[in-house]
Amino acid sequence: MKKVIEHNSKIWDRKVEESVTYTRAVSSEVIEKSRRGDWQIGVTADKQVPRSWFPESVEGLKVLCLASGGGQQGPILAAAGAEVTVVDISVKQLEQDQAVAVRDNLKIHTVQAEMTNLPMFEDKSFDLIVHPVSNVFIEDVHPVWKECARVLKDQGVLISGFMNPALYLFDEQKEDKGILEVAYTLPYSSLDDEKADPDEALEFSHTLEDQLRGQMEAGFVLTGFYEDDFGGGRTIDRYMKSMMATRAVKFSV
């Protein structure tokens, strides 16, 4: 696990330097609109999270943006009035949030940490967790759901995005050429894939039981769901939705 985290941290630092999509911070114009109450965020590639998944105002809410560096969700929520903490394994991703905070006079607390282990936070510290597609970079998602349940207040909300495991059935290199060819059994692991690019992040598929029932077993009740894709940018978008998002509420038992 430690080697996976170290590898993926370095890859995401490099992605920031290359300015790939998920490392590009929001503009000052977006921040100004957010200050006026006109804001949206995403936790998947294309769709925006329904505003009905949030309270009418996030003013004063303690929000954890988990594995969410890059200067996107965190700054928007901070501009809307939330007390935001951003956690990520990539230093350079966190620097994107810090840069927006300096540029637009926002208060954002950043912490370099892995999403499965959050000892720096006390129990029941947050009102809301925003967790965009990222647990694909860890082998076991259950510790994520357990830590989210621990650090959320009772009836706190977890909004998370994740991959449909079926995405990992196909040969990615051939998909880039417009060909969908089943090449793998599930669950997929980059560690077992001889064709995996060593210069890319290590990825892992997870069953829907682990993603959905895993949240329930951690103490969450699912109250919202939608599917998404890459906005037409990938061959697989013609055939299926490859991402999904959930809204879950923590209830103590």
CSV table of C-alpha atoms in Angstrom, one decimal, residues 3-235:
chain,number,residue,atom,x,y,z
A,3,LYS,CA,4.5,1.9,-2.5
A,4,VAL,CA,1.2,2.5,-4.3
A,5,ILE,CA,0.7,5.8,-2.4
A,6,GLU,CA,4.2,7.0,-3.0
A,7,HIS,CA,4.0,6.1,-6.7
A,8,ASN,CA,0.6,7.8,-7.2
A,9,SER,CA,1.7,10.9,-5.3
A,10,LYS,CA,4.6,11.4,-7.7
A,11,ILE,CA,2.4,10.8,-10.7
A,12,TRP,CA,-0.1,13.4,-9.6
A,13,ASP,CA,2.7,15.9,-8.9
A,14,ARG,CA,3.8,15.4,-12.5
A,15,LYS,CA,0.2,15.8,-13.8
A,16,VAL,CA,0.1,19.2,-12.2
A,17,GLU,CA,3.2,20.2,-14.0
A,18,GLU,CA,1.6,18.9,-17.2
A,19,SER,CA,-1.6,20.8,-16.5
A,20,VAL,CA,-3.9,17.8,-17.1
A,21,THR,CA,-7.7,18.5,-16.7
A,22,TYR,CA,-8.1,17.5,-13.0
A,23,THR,CA,-5.3,19.7,-11.8
A,24,ARG,CA,-6.5,23.0,-13.3
A,25,ALA,CA,-7.7,25.4,-10.7
A,26,VAL,CA,-10.9,27.3,-11.1
A,27,SER,CA,-10.7,30.9,-12.2
A,28,SER,CA,-11.3,34.1,-10.2
A,29,GLU,CA,-14.5,34.6,-12.1
A,30,VAL,CA,-15.8,31.3,-10.8
A,31,ILE,CA,-14.8,32.3,-7.3
A,32,GLU,CA,-16.6,35.6,-7.6
A,33,LYS,CA,-19.8,33.9,-8.7
A,34,SER,CA,-19.5,31.4,-5.8
A,35,ARG,CA,-19.3,34.3,-3.4
A,36,ARG,CA,-22.6,35.5,-4.8
A,37,GLY,CA,-24.2,32.1,-4.2
A,38,ASP,CA,-24.0,31.0,-7.8
A,39,TRP,CA,-21.9,27.8,-7.6
A,40,GLN,CA,-21.7,24.2,-8.6
A,41,ILE,CA,-19.1,21.5,-8.1
A,42,GLY,CA,-18.5,18.1,-9.8
A,43,VAL,CA,-17.3,14.8,-8.3
A,44,THR,CA,-17.3,12.9,-11.7
A,45,ALA,CA,-16.0,13.9,-15.1
A,46,ASP,CA,-18.9,15.8,-16.7
A,47,LYS,CA,-22.1,16.3,-14.7
A,48,GLN,CA,-22.4,18.7,-11.8
A,49,VAL,CA,-23.6,17.6,-8.4
A,50,PRO,CA,-27.3,18.6,-7.9
A,51,ARG,CA,-27.6,21.6,-5.7
A,52,SER,CA,-30.4,19.8,-3.9
A,53,TRP,CA,-27.7,17.5,-2.5
A,54,PHE,CA,-26.4,20.5,-0.4
A,55,PRO,CA,-28.2,22.7,2.1
A,56,GLU,CA,-29.5,25.9,0.8
A,57,SER,CA,-26.4,27.6,2.2
A,58,VAL,CA,-23.0,26.1,3.1
A,59,GLU,CA,-22.1,29.2,5.2
A,60,GLY,CA,-20.1,28.1,8.2
A,61,LEU,CA,-20.3,24.4,7.4
A,62,LYS,CA,-17.1,22.4,8.1
A,63,VAL,CA,-16.3,20.7,4.8
A,64,LEU,CA,-13.7,18.0,4.1
A,65,CYS,CA,-12.6,17.8,0.5
A,66,LEU,CA,-11.2,14.3,0.5
A,67,ALA,CA,-8.6,13.3,-2.1
A,68,SER,CA,-9.7,16.5,-3.8
A,69,GLY,CA,-6.7,18.6,-4.4
A,70,GLY,CA,-6.3,20.6,-7.6
A,71,GLY,CA,-8.0,23.9,-6.8
A,72,GLN,CA,-11.5,23.0,-7.9
A,73,GLN,CA,-14.1,21.8,-5.3
A,74,GLY,CA,-12.4,23.3,-2.2
A,75,PRO,CA,-12.0,26.9,-3.4
A,76,ILE,CA,-15.6,27.0,-4.7
A,77,LEU,CA,-17.0,25.8,-1.4
A,78,ALA,CA,-14.8,28.2,0.6
A,79,ALA,CA,-15.9,31.1,-1.5
A,80,ALA,CA,-19.5,30.1,-0.8
A,81,GLY,CA,-18.8,30.4,2.9
A,82,ALA,CA,-17.8,27.0,4.1
A,83,GLU,CA,-14.8,26.2,6.4
A,84,VAL,CA,-12.8,24.0,4.0
A,85,THR,CA,-10.1,21.5,4.6
A,86,VAL,CA,-8.6,19.8,1.5
A,87,VAL,CA,-6.8,16.4,1.9
A,88,ASP,CA,-4.7,14.9,-0.9
A,89,ILE,CA,-1.5,12.8,-1.3
A,90,SER,CA,-0.1,15.1,-3.9
A,91,VAL,CA,1.8,18.2,-2.6
A,92,LYS,CA,1.4,19.9,-6.0
A,93,GLN,CA,-2.3,19.3,-6.1
A,94,LEU,CA,-2.6,20.9,-2.7
A,95,GLU,CA,-0.5,23.8,-3.9
A,96,GLN,CA,-3.2,24.5,-6.5
A,97,ASP,CA,-5.7,25.0,-3.7
A,98,GLN,CA,-3.3,27.2,-1.8
A,99,ALA,CA,-2.6,29.3,-4.9
A,100,VAL,CA,-6.3,30.0,-5.4
A,101,ALA,CA,-6.6,30.9,-1.7
A,102,VAL,CA,-3.9,33.5,-2.0
A,103,ARG,CA,-5.1,34.8,-5.3
A,104,ASP,CA,-8.7,35.2,-4.2
A,105,ASN,CA,-8.3,35.8,-0.5
A,106,LEU,CA,-9.8,32.6,0.7
A,107,LYS,CA,-9.2,30.5,3.8
A,108,ILE,CA,-8.5,26.9,2.9
A,109,HIS,CA,-6.7,24.4,5.2
A,110,THR,CA,-4.6,21.8,3.3
A,111,VAL,CA,-3.3,18.5,4.6
A,112,GLN,CA,-1.1,16.0,2.8
A,113,ALA,CA,-2.5,12.6,3.8
A,114,GLU,CA,-4.0,9.4,2.3
A,115,MET,CA,-7.7,9.0,2.1
A,116,THR,CA,-7.8,5.8,4.1
A,117,ASN,CA,-6.1,7.2,7.2
A,118,LEU,CA,-7.1,10.5,8.8
A,119,PRO,CA,-5.8,10.4,12.4
A,120,MET,CA,-5.3,14.2,12.3
A,121,PHE,CA,-9.0,14.7,12.5
A,122,GLU,CA,-11.1,14.0,15.6
A,123,ASP,CA,-14.4,12.0,15.5
A,124,LYS,CA,-17.4,14.0,14.3
A,125,SER,CA,-15.3,16.9,13.0
A,126,PHE,CA,-17.1,17.7,9.7
A,127,ASP,CA,-20.6,18.5,8.5
A,128,LEU,CA,-19.9,17.5,4.8
A,129,ILE,CA,-17.4,15.4,2.9
A,130,VAL,CA,-16.9,15.9,-0.8
A,131,HIS,CA,-15.0,12.9,-2.3
A,132,PRO,CA,-14.6,13.1,-6.1
A,133,VAL,CA,-13.5,10.1,-8.2
A,134,SER,CA,-10.3,9.1,-6.6
A,135,ASN,CA,-10.7,5.8,-4.7
A,136,VAL,CA,-9.8,4.1,-8.0
A,137,PHE,CA,-6.2,4.8,-6.9
A,138,ILE,CA,-6.4,2.6,-3.8
A,139,GLU,CA,-6.7,-1.2,-3.4
A,140,ASP,CA,-9.4,-1.3,-0.7
A,141,VAL,CA,-12.2,1.2,-0.4
A,142,HIS,CA,-13.6,0.1,2.9
A,143,PRO,CA,-11.2,2.1,5.1
A,144,VAL,CA,-12.3,5.2,3.2
A,145,TRP,CA,-15.9,4.7,4.0
A,146,LYS,CA,-15.1,3.9,7.7
A,147,GLU,CA,-12.9,7.0,8.1
A,148,CYS,CA,-15.6,9.2,6.4
A,149,ALA,CA,-18.2,7.8,8.9
A,150,ARG,CA,-15.8,8.5,11.8
A,151,VAL,CA,-15.0,12.1,11.0
A,152,LEU,CA,-18.5,13.1,10.0
A,153,LYS,CA,-21.0,14.4,12.5
A,154,ASP,CA,-24.2,12.6,13.0
A,155,GLN,CA,-26.5,13.2,10.0
A,156,GLY,CA,-23.5,14.6,8.1
A,157,VAL,CA,-23.4,14.1,4.4
A,158,LEU,CA,-20.9,12.3,2.2
A,159,ILE,CA,-21.0,13.1,-1.6
A,160,SER,CA,-18.7,10.8,-3.5
A,161,GLY,CA,-17.9,9.9,-7.1
A,162,PHE,CA,-16.4,6.6,-8.3
A,163,MET,CA,-15.9,4.4,-11.4
A,164,ASN,CA,-18.3,1.7,-12.7
A,165,PRO,CA,-16.1,-1.4,-12.4
A,166,ALA,CA,-17.1,-2.4,-15.9
A,167,LEU,CA,-14.8,0.3,-17.3
A,168,TYR,CA,-11.8,-1.9,-16.4
A,169,LEU,CA,-12.9,-4.8,-18.5
A,170,PHE,CA,-11.5,-3.2,-21.6
A,171,ASP,CA,-8.0,-2.7,-23.1
A,172,GLU,CA,-7.4,1.0,-22.6
A,173,GLN,CA,-4.9,1.3,-25.4
A,174,LYS,CA,-7.3,-0.2,-27.9
A,175,GLU,CA,-10.1,2.0,-26.6
A,176,ASP,CA,-8.0,5.0,-27.4
A,177,LYS,CA,-8.2,3.8,-31.0
A,178,GLY,CA,-11.9,3.4,-30.9
A,179,ILE,CA,-12.0,-0.3,-30.2
A,180,LEU,CA,-13.7,-1.9,-27.2
A,181,GLU,CA,-12.1,-5.3,-26.5
A,182,VAL,CA,-12.6,-7.2,-23.3
A,183,ALA,CA,-9.1,-7.9,-21.9
A,184,TYR,CA,-9.4,-8.3,-18.1
A,185,THR,CA,-11.4,-10.1,-15.4
A,186,LEU,CA,-12.5,-8.0,-12.5
A,187,PRO,CA,-11.5,-6.7,-10.0
A,188,TYR,CA,-8.8,-5.0,-12.1
A,189,SER,CA,-5.4,-4.1,-10.6
A,190,SER,CA,-2.6,-2.2,-12.3
A,191,LEU,CA,-0.2,-4.3,-10.1
A,192,ASP,CA,-1.3,-7.4,-12.0
A,193,ASP,CA,-1.4,-5.8,-15.5
A,194,GLU,CA,1.8,-6.4,-17.5
A,195,LYS,CA,0.6,-3.8,-20.0
A,196,ALA,CA,0.1,-1.1,-17.4
A,197,ASP,CA,2.1,2.1,-18.1
A,198,PRO,CA,4.7,2.6,-15.3
A,199,ASP,CA,4.5,6.3,-15.9
A,200,GLU,CA,0.8,6.5,-15.0
A,201,ALA,CA,-1.0,6.2,-11.7
A,202,LEU,CA,-1.8,2.7,-10.4
A,203,GLU,CA,-5.5,2.0,-10.6
A,204,PHE,CA,-7.9,-0.5,-9.1
A,205,SER,CA,-11.5,-1.4,-9.8
A,206,HIS,CA,-13.9,-2.1,-7.0
A,207,THR,CA,-17.1,-4.0,-6.9
A,208,LEU,CA,-20.4,-2.2,-6.6
A,209,GLU,CA,-20.9,-4.1,-3.4
A,210,ASP,CA,-17.7,-2.5,-2.0
A,211,GLN,CA,-18.7,0.9,-3.3
A,212,LEU,CA,-22.4,1.0,-2.3
A,213,ARG,CA,-22.9,-1.7,0.4
A,214,GLY,CA,-19.5,-0.6,1.8
A,215,GLN,CA,-21.0,2.8,2.5
A,216,MET,CA,-24.0,1.2,4.1
A,217,GLU,CA,-21.9,-1.1,6.3
A,218,ALA,CA,-19.9,2.0,7.5
A,219,GLY,CA,-23.1,3.6,8.8
A,220,PHE,CA,-24.4,5.5,5.8
A,221,VAL,CA,-27.9,5.7,4.2
A,222,LEU,CA,-27.9,6.4,0.5
A,223,THR,CA,-30.2,9.3,-0.4
A,224,GLY,CA,-29.0,10.2,-3.9
A,225,PHE,CA,-27.5,8.6,-7.0
A,226,TYR,CA,-26.7,9.5,-10.6
A,227,GLU,CA,-24.5,8.2,-13.4
A,228,ASP,CA,-22.0,10.1,-15.6
A,229,ASP,CA,-19.4,9.6,-18.3
A,230,PHE,CA,-16.4,11.4,-19.8
A,231,GLY,CA,-18.6,13.8,-21.7
A,232,GLY,CA,-18.2,12.0,-25.0
A,233,GLY,CA,-14.4,12.1,-24.8
A,234,ARG,CA,-13.9,8.3,-24.7
A,235,THR,CA,-15.1,5.5,-26.9
